[in-house]
């Protein structure tokens, strides 16, 4: 039963979950835009298809990736880098949709980072069984800017480690619409994603889509 007293109030956002200073999870922050975000992902992927990059060590990554924005993150036998061009076709990456920029700015702001203007959006696609091993994000020119990471589709368990690869990692459940923001003292933390469990989501089927926004230049 409800008394009706609060029926006119908008749903109040959940308070951010602080992982440590500079790092937090904004539950459901992207939920209202999720369908539009996924439609934009499809448009990006029509121009720059998802592909499995090769690591410098020669291993095929199980996560499929594409990019939008001025710069795209790529990996090949020569290393990791940001590039203005899609190496598959020599074209510029598709532009970053205005909706993406706005969401990244607002999420960063909600986490205490003002004026975030990403120039790179890496789009990761996971199928069940796909994982991302522990890594640091250190290919960007400038660690002063935060990273904003948006989870869409089926759930994942995010690993939140420490400053060293061997540090014990916490397990954080991320679901459709959750946004993780980190920067400042937490910017170079090790992190990863456990192998995804079999699942299905009405908007993505058997996939998880992750958008990570960076200021790479
Ligand atoms: C993922 N994310 O959630 C992988 N990196 O699919 C990342 O590797 C990541 O979420 C830097 C900042 C946020 C992230
Ligand atoms: Fe990362």
Coordinates of C-alpha atoms and ligand atoms in Angstrom, one line a residue:
X1 CA 0.0 0.0 0.0
X2 CA 1.1 3.6 -0.6
X3 CA 0.0 6.8 1.0
X4 CA 0.5 8.7 -2.2
X5 CA 2.6 11.4 -0.5
X6 CA 5.6 10.9 -2.7
X7 CA 3.9 10.0 -6.0
X8 CA 4.8 13.3 -7.7
X9 CA 8.5 13.2 -6.9
X10 CA 10.9 12.1 -9.6
X11 CA 12.8 8.9 -8.8
X12 CA 15.7 9.9 -6.6
X13 CA 19.1 8.8 -7.9
X14 CA 20.9 6.2 -5.8
X15 CA 23.9 7.6 -4.0
X16 CA 27.2 6.8 -5.6
X17 CA 29.0 3.7 -4.3
X18 CA 32.5 4.8 -3.5
X19 CA 35.1 2.1 -4.4
X20 CA 37.9 4.3 -3.1
X21 CA 38.7 8.0 -3.4
X22 CA 38.3 9.0 -7.1
X23 CA 36.4 5.8 -8.1
X24 CA 32.7 5.2 -7.8
X25 CA 29.7 3.3 -9.3
X26 CA 26.6 5.3 -10.3
X27 CA 23.9 2.7 -10.3
X28 CA 21.4 3.1 -13.1
X29 CA 22.8 6.4 -14.3
X30 CA 22.5 5.5 -18.0
X31 CA 19.2 3.6 -17.7
X32 CA 16.9 6.2 -19.2
X33 CA 19.2 6.6 -22.3
X34 CA 20.1 2.9 -22.7
X35 CA 17.9 2.2 -25.7
X36 CA 19.1 5.3 -27.5
X37 CA 22.8 4.5 -26.6
X38 CA 22.4 1.0 -28.1
X39 CA 20.9 2.3 -31.2
X40 CA 23.8 4.7 -31.6
X41 CA 26.2 1.8 -31.0
X42 CA 24.6 0.0 -33.9
X43 CA 25.1 3.0 -36.2
X44 CA 28.7 3.2 -35.2
X45 CA 29.2 -0.5 -35.8
X46 CA 27.6 -0.2 -39.3
X47 CA 30.5 2.0 -40.3
X48 CA 33.2 0.6 -38.1
X49 CA 32.4 -3.1 -37.4
X50 CA 33.2 -4.9 -34.2
X51 CA 36.5 -6.8 -34.5
X52 CA 38.8 -8.9 -32.4
X53 CA 42.1 -7.1 -32.0
X54 CA 45.4 -8.9 -31.5
X55 CA 47.5 -8.2 -28.5
X56 CA 51.2 -7.2 -28.9
X57 CA 51.9 -10.8 -27.8
X58 CA 49.9 -12.2 -30.7
X59 CA 46.8 -13.3 -28.8
X60 CA 43.3 -12.6 -30.3
X61 CA 41.3 -10.7 -27.7
X62 CA 38.0 -12.4 -26.8
X63 CA 36.3 -9.0 -26.4
X64 CA 35.1 -7.5 -29.7
X65 CA 35.8 -3.8 -30.1
X66 CA 35.1 -0.7 -32.1
X67 CA 35.4 3.0 -31.5
X68 CA 33.9 6.4 -32.1
X69 CA 35.3 9.9 -31.6
X70 CA 38.4 11.6 -32.8
X71 CA 40.6 8.9 -31.5
X72 CA 40.2 5.1 -31.3
X73 CA 42.0 2.6 -29.1
X74 CA 43.7 -0.1 -31.2
X75 CA 46.1 -3.0 -30.5
X76 CA 48.2 -5.0 -32.9
X77 CA 51.6 -6.8 -32.9
X78 CA 53.4 -3.4 -32.6
X79 CA 51.6 -2.4 -29.4
X80 CA 48.6 -0.5 -28.0
X81 CA 47.8 3.0 -29.2
X82 CA 45.2 5.6 -30.0
X83 CA 44.7 6.3 -33.7
X84 CA 42.6 8.7 -35.7
X85 CA 42.0 6.0 -38.3
X86 CA 40.3 2.6 -38.3
X87 CA 43.1 0.3 -39.3
X88 CA 40.6 -2.0 -41.1
X89 CA 39.6 0.5 -43.7
X90 CA 41.9 3.6 -43.3
X91 CA 38.8 5.8 -42.5
X92 CA 38.4 8.1 -39.6
X93 CA 36.4 6.6 -36.7
X94 CA 32.7 7.6 -36.7
X95 CA 32.0 10.8 -34.8
X96 CA 31.0 10.6 -31.2
X97 CA 27.2 11.0 -30.9
X98 CA 26.1 14.1 -28.9
X99 CA 24.2 11.8 -26.6
X100 CA 27.5 10.0 -25.7
X101 CA 29.3 13.2 -24.9
X102 CA 26.5 14.5 -22.8
X103 CA 26.2 11.3 -20.7
X104 CA 30.0 11.2 -20.2
X105 CA 30.0 14.8 -19.0
X106 CA 27.1 14.3 -16.7
X107 CA 28.4 11.1 -15.2
X108 CA 31.9 12.6 -14.6
X109 CA 30.2 15.6 -13.0
X110 CA 28.1 13.4 -10.7
X111 CA 31.4 11.8 -9.6
X112 CA 33.0 15.1 -8.9
X113 CA 35.0 15.6 -12.1
X114 CA 34.0 18.9 -13.8
X115 CA 34.2 19.6 -17.5
X116 CA 35.0 16.1 -18.8
X117 CA 35.2 16.3 -22.7
X118 CA 36.1 12.9 -24.0
X119 CA 37.7 12.5 -27.5
X120 CA 37.7 8.7 -27.5
X121 CA 35.0 6.2 -26.9
X122 CA 36.0 2.5 -27.0
X123 CA 33.0 0.2 -27.4
X124 CA 33.5 -3.3 -26.1
X125 CA 31.2 -6.2 -26.9
X126 CA 31.2 -9.3 -24.6
X127 CA 29.6 -12.7 -25.3
X128 CA 29.1 -15.3 -22.6
X129 CA 32.5 -16.7 -21.7
X130 CA 34.3 -13.5 -22.8
X131 CA 36.6 -11.9 -20.2
X132 CA 39.0 -9.0 -19.9
X133 CA 42.1 -9.8 -17.9
X134 CA 43.5 -7.4 -15.3
X135 CA 45.0 -4.3 -16.8
X136 CA 45.7 -0.6 -16.3
X137 CA 44.5 2.1 -18.7
X138 CA 47.7 3.8 -19.4
X139 CA 47.7 4.5 -23.1
X140 CA 46.2 8.0 -22.7
X141 CA 48.4 11.1 -22.8
X142 CA 47.1 12.6 -19.7
X143 CA 46.0 10.9 -16.4
X144 CA 44.4 14.1 -15.1
X145 CA 41.2 13.2 -16.8
X146 CA 38.8 10.5 -15.4
X147 CA 37.4 7.5 -17.3
X148 CA 33.7 7.0 -17.6
X149 CA 32.5 3.4 -18.2
X150 CA 28.9 2.5 -19.1
X151 CA 27.5 -1.0 -18.8
X152 CA 24.7 -2.1 -21.1
X153 CA 23.0 -5.5 -21.7
X154 CA 23.8 -8.7 -19.7
X155 CA 25.5 -8.4 -16.3
X156 CA 29.2 -8.7 -15.6
X157 CA 31.4 -9.0 -12.6
X158 CA 34.0 -6.2 -12.6
X159 CA 37.3 -6.8 -10.9
X160 CA 38.5 -3.8 -9.0
X161 CA 42.2 -4.3 -8.0
X162 CA 44.9 -2.2 -6.6
X163 CA 48.1 -0.4 -7.7
X164 CA 49.9 -3.7 -8.4
X165 CA 48.7 -6.5 -10.6
X166 CA 49.0 -9.0 -7.7
X167 CA 46.9 -6.9 -5.3
X168 CA 43.7 -8.6 -4.3
X169 CA 40.7 -7.6 -6.5
X170 CA 37.2 -6.8 -5.3
X171 CA 34.3 -8.2 -7.3
X172 CA 31.6 -5.6 -8.3
X173 CA 28.4 -6.7 -10.0
X174 CA 27.6 -4.3 -12.9
X175 CA 24.2 -4.4 -14.6
X176 CA 22.5 -2.6 -17.5
X177 CA 22.6 1.1 -17.0
X178 CA 25.4 1.2 -14.4
X179 CA 28.2 3.7 -14.8
X180 CA 31.6 3.5 -13.3
X181 CA 33.7 6.7 -13.1
X182 CA 37.3 6.8 -11.9
X183 CA 40.1 9.3 -11.9
X184 CA 42.4 11.2 -9.6
X185 CA 44.2 8.9 -7.2
X186 CA 42.4 5.8 -8.6
X187 CA 43.2 6.5 -12.2
X188 CA 45.8 3.7 -12.7
X189 CA 44.1 0.9 -10.7
X190 CA 44.3 -2.6 -12.1
X191 CA 40.9 -3.8 -13.2
X192 CA 39.2 -6.4 -15.4
X193 CA 36.1 -8.4 -16.1
X194 CA 35.4 -12.0 -15.2
X195 CA 34.2 -14.4 -17.9
X196 CA 30.5 -13.5 -18.6
X197 CA 27.8 -15.9 -17.6
X198 CA 25.3 -17.1 -20.1
X199 CA 22.4 -14.6 -20.0
X200 CA 20.0 -12.7 -22.2
X201 CA 18.8 -9.1 -22.2
X202 CA 15.8 -7.7 -24.1
X203 CA 17.9 -5.0 -25.8
X204 CA 21.2 -6.8 -26.5
X205 CA 20.4 -10.5 -26.6
X206 CA 23.4 -12.5 -25.3
X207 CA 25.8 -9.5 -25.2
X208 CA 27.2 -7.0 -22.8
X209 CA 28.2 -3.7 -24.4
X210 CA 30.6 -1.4 -22.5
X211 CA 31.4 2.1 -23.5
X212 CA 34.5 3.6 -22.1
X213 CA 35.0 7.3 -22.5
X214 CA 38.5 8.8 -22.3
X215 CA 40.4 12.0 -23.0
X216 CA 43.2 10.4 -24.9
X217 CA 45.1 13.4 -26.3
Ligands
LIG1 C1 34.6 -3.2 -19.2 N1 36.3 -1.7 -18.8 O1 33.9 -2.8 -18.2 C2 36.0 -3.0 -19.3 N2 38.8 0.6 -18.1 O2 34.1 -3.9 -20.1 C3 37.5 -1.3 -18.6 O3 38.5 -1.9 -19.0 C4 37.6 0.0 -18.1 O4 35.4 0.0 -17.3 C5 39.0 1.8 -17.6 C6 37.9 2.5 -17.0 C7 36.7 1.9 -16.9 C8 36.6 0.6 -17.4
LIG2 FE1 40.3 -0.7 -18.7

